[in-house]
Amino acid sequence: MSVVGTAFRGMACAALVATLAHPANASTLIRAGLDELVASHETIVVGQVVDAVSYWNAEGNFILTDYLVKPLDTVKGQSEAELTVTLMGGTVGDLTSMIVAGAELVPGRSYVLFLNHENLPGIDQALTVKEHCQGAYDIVEAKDGSLRAVSQANQHPLVPDRSGYVDAPGGVDGFAVDAMIQNLRETVERLERGQEVAQ
């Protein structure tokens, strides 16, 4: 093999490694506090996922999954009997597509979800979790039987926010669900009155 051929092959491999190491900055998330999440999302619900369907987008180049969510409580936005939340990634046949640091929803489980209408590959203005893992809080039962809301962002490294905080809001123990919902409602009310909230 010529020197030129060897050099070209080496550059191609280096470019491939660089691409794999930085998947469109999918894993680079700047920490978002609760007030910031409330301010930047149109809909916040406590809901249970009741079904999920994965499919190829119209162009056939990206897998998406529609999750049917039954809201148990609407904290911000219009109340709906059901919501369809679309996330990037999923499984179709033998092929699975995963989004690094993406929100993960499972039928039968409940979550606090921060939702917005956004453009996704092949779908305009889909209702989705735009902040990925930071916009989804698992509702889990603590050892004492109480319900806690735990950020999925605890499973991924976050870039410090402007105050230098790097831990997901609530930390690994999360928030008491009732206290979190009350806090979110108060933030929504402050926003509606035109008062500033912490970012």
Short mmCIF file of C-alpha atoms in Angstrom, two decimals:
data_model
loop_
_atom_site.label_atom_id
_atom_site.label_comp_id
_atom_site.label_asym_id
_atom_site.label_seq_id
_atom_site.Cartn_x
_atom_site.Cartn_y
_atom_site.Cartn_z
CA MET A 1 0.00 0.00 0.00
CA SER A 2 1.33 3.47 -0.89
CA VAL A 3 2.19 6.10 1.70
CA VAL A 4 -0.67 8.24 0.41
CA GLY A 5 -3.12 5.34 0.73
CA THR A 6 -1.96 4.59 4.26
CA ALA A 7 -2.26 8.24 5.27
CA PHE A 8 -5.77 8.52 3.79
CA ARG A 9 -6.91 5.37 5.56
CA GLY A 10 -5.52 6.69 8.85
CA MET A 11 -7.32 10.00 8.45
CA ALA A 12 -10.57 8.21 7.61
CA CYS A 13 -10.30 6.07 10.75
CA ALA A 14 -9.54 9.13 12.87
CA ALA A 15 -12.57 10.92 11.46
CA LEU A 16 -14.77 7.89 12.21
CA VAL A 17 -13.53 7.68 15.80
CA ALA A 18 -14.15 11.40 16.29
CA THR A 19 -17.68 11.01 14.95
CA LEU A 20 -18.41 8.09 17.27
CA ALA A 21 -16.93 9.90 20.27
CA HIS A 22 -19.20 12.92 19.77
CA PRO A 23 -22.66 11.73 18.65
CA ALA A 24 -24.03 15.14 17.69
CA ASN A 25 -23.37 16.37 21.26
CA ALA A 26 -26.19 14.08 22.37
CA SER A 27 -24.49 13.43 25.70
CA THR A 28 -23.57 17.07 26.41
CA LEU A 29 -26.35 18.48 28.57
CA ILE A 30 -26.09 21.68 30.58
CA ARG A 31 -27.75 21.19 33.96
CA ALA A 32 -31.26 22.64 34.08
CA GLY A 33 -32.91 23.52 37.39
CA LEU A 34 -36.61 22.99 38.07
CA ASP A 35 -37.47 26.68 37.61
CA GLU A 36 -35.74 26.67 34.23
CA LEU A 37 -37.56 23.50 33.18
CA VAL A 38 -40.90 25.04 34.13
CA ALA A 39 -40.18 28.26 32.25
CA SER A 40 -39.02 26.56 29.06
CA HIS A 41 -41.80 23.96 28.67
CA GLU A 42 -45.41 24.41 27.63
CA THR A 43 -46.75 21.26 29.29
CA ILE A 44 -45.88 19.51 32.55
CA VAL A 45 -47.75 16.38 33.57
CA VAL A 46 -47.65 13.57 36.06
CA GLY A 47 -48.63 10.64 33.90
CA GLN A 48 -48.59 6.90 33.38
CA VAL A 49 -47.33 5.39 30.14
CA VAL A 50 -49.94 2.90 28.94
CA ASP A 51 -48.59 1.89 25.51
CA ALA A 52 -45.65 2.34 23.15
CA VAL A 53 -45.28 1.86 19.39
CA SER A 54 -41.98 2.19 17.50
CA TYR A 55 -41.81 2.87 13.75
CA TRP A 56 -39.68 4.29 10.96
CA ASN A 57 -40.26 7.93 10.06
CA ALA A 58 -41.65 8.78 6.61
CA GLU A 59 -38.16 9.01 5.10
CA GLY A 60 -37.27 5.60 6.49
CA ASN A 61 -34.05 6.86 8.04
CA PHE A 62 -34.92 7.25 11.72
CA ILE A 63 -36.77 5.19 14.33
CA LEU A 64 -39.26 7.02 16.54
CA THR A 65 -41.49 5.77 19.35
CA ASP A 66 -44.94 7.07 20.24
CA TYR A 67 -45.84 6.67 23.93
CA LEU A 68 -49.48 6.91 24.97
CA VAL A 69 -49.53 8.76 28.29
CA LYS A 70 -52.51 9.01 30.62
CA PRO A 71 -52.12 12.24 32.64
CA LEU A 72 -52.81 11.77 36.35
CA ASP A 73 -52.22 15.47 37.05
CA THR A 74 -51.58 18.43 34.74
CA VAL A 75 -49.27 20.98 36.35
CA LYS A 76 -48.88 23.26 33.34
CA GLY A 77 -50.73 23.39 30.02
CA GLN A 78 -54.11 22.18 28.87
CA SER A 79 -55.60 19.11 30.55
CA GLU A 80 -56.00 16.14 28.22
CA ALA A 81 -57.41 12.66 28.73
CA GLU A 82 -54.48 11.20 26.77
CA LEU A 83 -51.23 12.47 25.33
CA THR A 84 -49.02 11.01 22.62
CA VAL A 85 -45.39 11.70 23.46
CA THR A 86 -42.90 11.00 20.68
CA LEU A 87 -39.27 10.20 21.45
CA MET A 88 -36.37 9.53 19.13
CA GLY A 89 -35.16 5.93 19.16
CA GLY A 90 -36.85 2.59 19.65
CA THR A 91 -36.91 -0.94 18.26
CA VAL A 92 -38.33 -2.03 14.91
CA GLY A 93 -37.76 -5.69 14.09
CA ASP A 94 -34.19 -6.62 14.96
CA LEU A 95 -32.93 -3.04 14.86
CA THR A 96 -32.71 -0.87 17.98
CA SER A 97 -31.84 2.83 17.90
CA MET A 98 -30.80 4.47 21.17
CA ILE A 99 -30.34 8.16 21.99
CA VAL A 100 -27.50 8.90 24.39
CA ALA A 101 -28.93 10.61 27.50
CA GLY A 102 -32.42 10.42 26.04
CA ALA A 103 -35.54 10.11 28.19
CA GLU A 104 -36.55 6.49 28.76
CA LEU A 105 -40.23 5.64 29.16
CA VAL A 106 -41.67 2.21 29.95
CA PRO A 107 -45.34 1.20 29.68
CA GLY A 108 -46.87 0.68 33.11
CA ARG A 109 -44.63 3.19 34.85
CA SER A 110 -45.37 6.75 35.93
CA TYR A 111 -43.34 9.91 35.42
CA VAL A 112 -43.23 13.66 35.82
CA LEU A 113 -42.72 14.87 32.24
CA PHE A 114 -41.68 18.26 30.88
CA LEU A 115 -43.04 18.47 27.33
CA ASN A 116 -42.86 20.75 24.31
CA HIS A 117 -43.84 20.62 20.65
CA GLU A 118 -40.62 20.27 18.66
CA ASN A 119 -39.51 19.17 15.20
CA LEU A 120 -38.15 15.61 15.15
CA PRO A 121 -36.65 13.71 12.20
CA GLY A 122 -39.54 13.42 9.74
CA ILE A 123 -42.19 14.84 12.09
CA ASP A 124 -43.03 18.50 12.60
CA GLN A 125 -44.17 19.77 16.00
CA ALA A 126 -44.33 16.45 17.83
CA LEU A 127 -44.99 16.55 21.58
CA THR A 128 -41.70 15.39 23.06
CA VAL A 129 -39.29 15.57 26.00
CA LYS A 130 -36.92 18.14 24.48
CA GLU A 131 -34.51 18.17 27.43
CA HIS A 132 -33.99 14.41 27.10
CA CYS A 133 -33.19 12.75 30.46
CA GLN A 134 -33.51 16.08 32.30
CA GLY A 135 -37.17 16.34 31.33
CA ALA A 136 -38.22 12.97 32.74
CA TYR A 137 -38.56 12.09 36.42
CA ASP A 138 -39.23 8.48 37.41
CA ILE A 139 -41.89 8.10 40.09
CA VAL A 140 -40.63 5.41 42.44
CA GLU A 141 -41.62 4.05 45.83
CA ALA A 142 -39.13 4.75 48.61
CA LYS A 143 -38.32 2.30 51.41
CA ASP A 144 -40.79 4.08 53.69
CA GLY A 145 -43.57 3.66 51.13
CA SER A 146 -43.60 7.29 50.04
CA LEU A 147 -43.47 8.28 46.37
CA ARG A 148 -40.38 10.06 45.05
CA ALA A 149 -39.71 11.76 41.71
CA VAL A 150 -36.15 11.01 40.62
CA SER A 151 -34.53 12.68 37.62
CA GLN A 152 -33.29 10.36 34.89
CA ALA A 153 -30.38 12.80 34.51
CA ASN A 154 -28.79 11.18 37.57
CA GLN A 155 -27.61 8.47 35.16
CA HIS A 156 -25.71 10.92 32.92
CA PRO A 157 -22.99 13.53 33.49
CA LEU A 158 -24.17 17.13 33.26
CA VAL A 159 -22.26 20.27 32.34
CA PRO A 160 -22.36 22.79 35.24
CA ASP A 161 -25.03 25.48 35.06
CA ARG A 162 -24.28 29.18 35.57
CA SER A 163 -24.16 28.67 39.34
CA GLY A 164 -21.75 25.76 39.05
CA TYR A 165 -24.26 23.05 40.01
CA VAL A 166 -23.80 19.70 38.26
CA ASP A 167 -26.16 17.37 40.14
CA ALA A 168 -29.63 16.74 38.75
CA PRO A 169 -32.34 18.55 40.76
CA GLY A 170 -33.32 16.38 43.70
CA GLY A 171 -30.17 14.28 43.48
CA VAL A 172 -30.26 10.50 43.57
CA ASP A 173 -33.02 10.48 46.23
CA GLY A 174 -35.26 12.79 44.22
CA PHE A 175 -38.15 14.85 45.54
CA ALA A 176 -41.25 13.84 47.46
CA VAL A 177 -43.79 13.83 44.62
CA ASP A 178 -46.38 16.01 46.37
CA ALA A 179 -43.76 18.58 47.39
CA MET A 180 -42.31 18.69 43.88
CA ILE A 181 -45.72 19.20 42.29
CA GLN A 182 -46.53 21.99 44.75
CA ASN A 183 -43.20 23.66 43.97
CA LEU A 184 -43.84 23.40 40.22
CA ARG A 185 -47.34 24.88 40.58
CA GLU A 186 -45.98 27.83 42.56
CA THR A 187 -43.38 28.45 39.85
CA VAL A 188 -46.07 28.32 37.14
CA GLU A 189 -48.13 30.85 39.11
CA ARG A 190 -45.14 33.19 39.45
CA LEU A 191 -44.55 32.99 35.70
CA GLU A 192 -48.21 33.74 34.99
CA ARG A 193 -47.95 36.84 37.20
CA GLY A 194 -44.92 37.94 35.20
CA GLN A 195 -42.47 37.39 38.01
CA GLU A 196 -38.97 36.17 37.22
CA VAL A 197 -37.85 32.73 38.30
CA ALA A 198 -34.34 31.45 38.92
CA GLN A 199 -32.60 30.10 35.83
#
